Short mmCIF file of C-alpha atoms in Angstrom, two decimals:
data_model
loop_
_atom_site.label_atom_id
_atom_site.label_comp_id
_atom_site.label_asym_id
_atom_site.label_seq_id
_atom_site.Cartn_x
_atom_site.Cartn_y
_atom_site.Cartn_z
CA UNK A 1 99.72 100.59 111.29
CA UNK A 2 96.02 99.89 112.68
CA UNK A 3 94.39 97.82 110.55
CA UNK A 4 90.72 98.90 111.71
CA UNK A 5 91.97 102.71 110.58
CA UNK A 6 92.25 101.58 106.73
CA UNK A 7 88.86 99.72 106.20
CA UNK A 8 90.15 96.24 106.90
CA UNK A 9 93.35 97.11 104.77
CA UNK A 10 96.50 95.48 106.12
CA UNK A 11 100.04 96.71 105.58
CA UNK A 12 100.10 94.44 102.14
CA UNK A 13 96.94 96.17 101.06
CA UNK A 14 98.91 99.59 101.38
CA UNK A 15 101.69 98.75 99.69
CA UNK A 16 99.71 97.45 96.91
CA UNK A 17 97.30 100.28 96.72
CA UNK A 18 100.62 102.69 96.74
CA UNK A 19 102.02 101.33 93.86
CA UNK A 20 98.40 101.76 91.93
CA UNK A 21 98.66 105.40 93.36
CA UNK A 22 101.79 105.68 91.59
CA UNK A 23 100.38 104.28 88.46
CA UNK A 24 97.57 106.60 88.84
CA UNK A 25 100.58 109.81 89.29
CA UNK A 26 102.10 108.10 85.98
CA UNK A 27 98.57 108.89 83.91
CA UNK A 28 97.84 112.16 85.40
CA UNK A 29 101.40 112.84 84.24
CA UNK A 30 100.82 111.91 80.63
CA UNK A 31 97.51 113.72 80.34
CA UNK A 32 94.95 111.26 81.49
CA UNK A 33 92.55 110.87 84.68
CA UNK A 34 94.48 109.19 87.75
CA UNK A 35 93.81 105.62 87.84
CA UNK A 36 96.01 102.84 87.96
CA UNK A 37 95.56 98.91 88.95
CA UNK A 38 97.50 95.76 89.55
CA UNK A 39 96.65 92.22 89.81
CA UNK A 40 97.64 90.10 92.34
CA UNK A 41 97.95 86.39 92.61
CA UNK A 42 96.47 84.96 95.43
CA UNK A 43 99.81 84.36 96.99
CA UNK A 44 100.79 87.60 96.59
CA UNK A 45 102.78 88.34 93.33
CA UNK A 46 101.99 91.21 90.88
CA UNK A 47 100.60 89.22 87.89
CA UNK A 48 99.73 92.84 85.53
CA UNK A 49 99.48 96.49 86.27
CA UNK A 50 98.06 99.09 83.59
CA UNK A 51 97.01 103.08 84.27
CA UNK A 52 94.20 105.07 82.99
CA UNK A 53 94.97 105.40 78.82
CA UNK A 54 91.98 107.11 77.08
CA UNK A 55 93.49 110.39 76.13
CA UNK A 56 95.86 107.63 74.52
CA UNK A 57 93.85 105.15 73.18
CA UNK A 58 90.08 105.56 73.70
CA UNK A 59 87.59 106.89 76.48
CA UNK A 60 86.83 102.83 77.05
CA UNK A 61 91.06 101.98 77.94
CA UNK A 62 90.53 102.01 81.88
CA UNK A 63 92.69 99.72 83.59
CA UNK A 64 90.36 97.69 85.55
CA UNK A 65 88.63 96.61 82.12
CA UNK A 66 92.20 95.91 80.52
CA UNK A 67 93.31 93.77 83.84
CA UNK A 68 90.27 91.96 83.58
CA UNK A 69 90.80 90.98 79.59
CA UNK A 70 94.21 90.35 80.57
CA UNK A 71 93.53 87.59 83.80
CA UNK A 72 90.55 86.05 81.41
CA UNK A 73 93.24 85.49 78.65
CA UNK A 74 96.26 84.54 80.73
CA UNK A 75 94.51 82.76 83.97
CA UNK A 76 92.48 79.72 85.37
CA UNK A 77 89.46 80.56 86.72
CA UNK A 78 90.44 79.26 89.71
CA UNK A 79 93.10 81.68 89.52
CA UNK A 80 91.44 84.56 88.58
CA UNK A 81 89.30 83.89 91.93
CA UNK A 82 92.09 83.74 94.03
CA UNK A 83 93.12 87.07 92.53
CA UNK A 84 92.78 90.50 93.73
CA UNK A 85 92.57 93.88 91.72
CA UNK A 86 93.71 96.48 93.55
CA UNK A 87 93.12 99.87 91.91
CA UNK A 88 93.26 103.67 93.27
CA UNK A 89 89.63 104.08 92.76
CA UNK A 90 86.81 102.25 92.83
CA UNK A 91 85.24 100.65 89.77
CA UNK A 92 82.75 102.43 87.60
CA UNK A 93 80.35 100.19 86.54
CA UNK A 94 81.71 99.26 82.98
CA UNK A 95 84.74 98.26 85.02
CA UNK A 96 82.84 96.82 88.40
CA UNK A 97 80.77 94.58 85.39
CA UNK A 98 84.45 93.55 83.79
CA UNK A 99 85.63 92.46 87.08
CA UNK A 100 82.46 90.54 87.80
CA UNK A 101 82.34 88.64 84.23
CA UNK A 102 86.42 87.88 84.75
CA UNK A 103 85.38 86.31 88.54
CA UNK A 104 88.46 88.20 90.13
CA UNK A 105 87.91 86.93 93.53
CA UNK A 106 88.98 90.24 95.05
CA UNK A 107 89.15 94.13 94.96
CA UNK A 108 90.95 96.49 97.10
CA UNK A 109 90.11 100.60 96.65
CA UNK A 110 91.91 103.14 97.64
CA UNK A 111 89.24 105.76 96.85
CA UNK A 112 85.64 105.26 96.77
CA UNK A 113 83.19 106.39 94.16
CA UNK A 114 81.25 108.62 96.48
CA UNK A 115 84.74 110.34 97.44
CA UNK A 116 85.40 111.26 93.80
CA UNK A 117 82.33 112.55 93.25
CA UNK A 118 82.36 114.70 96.53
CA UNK A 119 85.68 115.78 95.20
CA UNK A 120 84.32 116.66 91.66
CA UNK A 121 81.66 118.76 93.65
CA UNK A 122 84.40 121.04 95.01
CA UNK A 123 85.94 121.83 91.65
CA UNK A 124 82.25 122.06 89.64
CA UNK A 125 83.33 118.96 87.86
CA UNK A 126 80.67 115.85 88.42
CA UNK A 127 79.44 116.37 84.81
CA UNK A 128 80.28 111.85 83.10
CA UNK A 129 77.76 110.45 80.90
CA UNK A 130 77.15 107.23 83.68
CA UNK A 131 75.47 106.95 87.07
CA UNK A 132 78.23 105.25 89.69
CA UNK A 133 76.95 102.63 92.29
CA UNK A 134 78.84 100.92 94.82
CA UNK A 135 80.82 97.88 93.15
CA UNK A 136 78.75 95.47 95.52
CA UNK A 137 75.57 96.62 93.96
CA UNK A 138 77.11 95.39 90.98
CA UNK A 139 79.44 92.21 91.34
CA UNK A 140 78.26 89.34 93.38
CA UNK A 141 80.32 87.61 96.28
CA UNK A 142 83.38 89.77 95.94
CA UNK A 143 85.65 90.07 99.05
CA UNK A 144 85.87 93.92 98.93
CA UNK A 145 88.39 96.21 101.10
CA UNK A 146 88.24 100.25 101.16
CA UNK A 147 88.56 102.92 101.14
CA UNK A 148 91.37 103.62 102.81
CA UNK A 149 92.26 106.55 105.24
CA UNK A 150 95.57 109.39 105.51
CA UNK A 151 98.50 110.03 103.50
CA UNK A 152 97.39 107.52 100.49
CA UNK A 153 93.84 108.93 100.41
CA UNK A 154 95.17 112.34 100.34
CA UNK A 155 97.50 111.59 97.69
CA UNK A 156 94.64 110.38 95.49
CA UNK A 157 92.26 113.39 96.33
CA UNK A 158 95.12 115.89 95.52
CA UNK A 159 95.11 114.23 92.17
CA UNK A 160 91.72 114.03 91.21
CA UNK A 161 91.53 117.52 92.27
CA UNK A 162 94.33 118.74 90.02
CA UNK A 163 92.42 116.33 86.98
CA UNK A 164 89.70 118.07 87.28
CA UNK A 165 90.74 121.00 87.18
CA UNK A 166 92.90 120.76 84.54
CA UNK A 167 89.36 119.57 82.58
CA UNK A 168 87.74 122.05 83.72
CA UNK A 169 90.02 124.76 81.90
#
């Protein structure tokens, strides 16, 4: 696959970023927005992955904030920046801060959050209670990848579209 096509994403990002797409499936299944993240070791091993939960638990149980309590309690800070988050959208900014305070070295997006707001747009859904900002407006000196491009991307809009909708009703 080009790499230049995906944002800088190699074939290692995709596969990642394909298995948070599949955790983000998983929560749209069982009622909730689709997101889903994993954390990855910086040689490469899936340390913790968790999906979207606040129709489950509450509206603050997004996985980027719950990967982030999970690498503070279970990982070195040296670890923790050698690790990457890679998650099917980018952070909102409860999430991007989360990420920052845990100094996860890394984040990889599928989707960015201009992209789900354009997609809102379509469906007359862009109504949240928070103002997004790109992550990097947010964290400091974070290696940051996305979004990607094609049948991943697509994947994710289809879903957010069918989320929304399904609020919207």
């Amino acid at each position: 696959m080009n790499q230049n096509k995906h944002s800088g994403l190699n074939e290692t990002d995709l596969k990642f970023l394909k298995r948070c797409l599949e955790l983000a499936r998983e929560a749209f299944e069982a009622g909730d927005e689709p997101f889903g993240s994993i954390l990855v070791s910086g040689d490469g091993r899936i340390l913790a992955e968790e999906r979207n939960r606040v129709n489950e638990i509450n509206i603050l149980y997004h996985p980027e904030i719950e990967l982030a309590k999970w690498a503070v309690e279970n990982l070195t800070v040296e670890e923790r920046k050698n690790a990457v988050m890679y998650t099917s959208g980018e952070h909102c900014p409860m999430c991007a801060a989360a990420h920052g305070w845990a100094e996860i070295g890394g984040l990889v997006y599928l989707s960015s959050a201009k992209q789900l707001f354009e997609w809102r747009s379509e469906v007359n859904s862009t109504d949240t209670p928070i103002r997004f900002y790109p992550v990097e407006e947010i964290i400091s000196n974070i290696n940051l990848k996305g979004p990607a491009e094609g049948d991943l991307l697509n994947e994710i809009k289809e879903l957010q579209l069918k989320s929304a909708e399904r609020k919207n009703k």
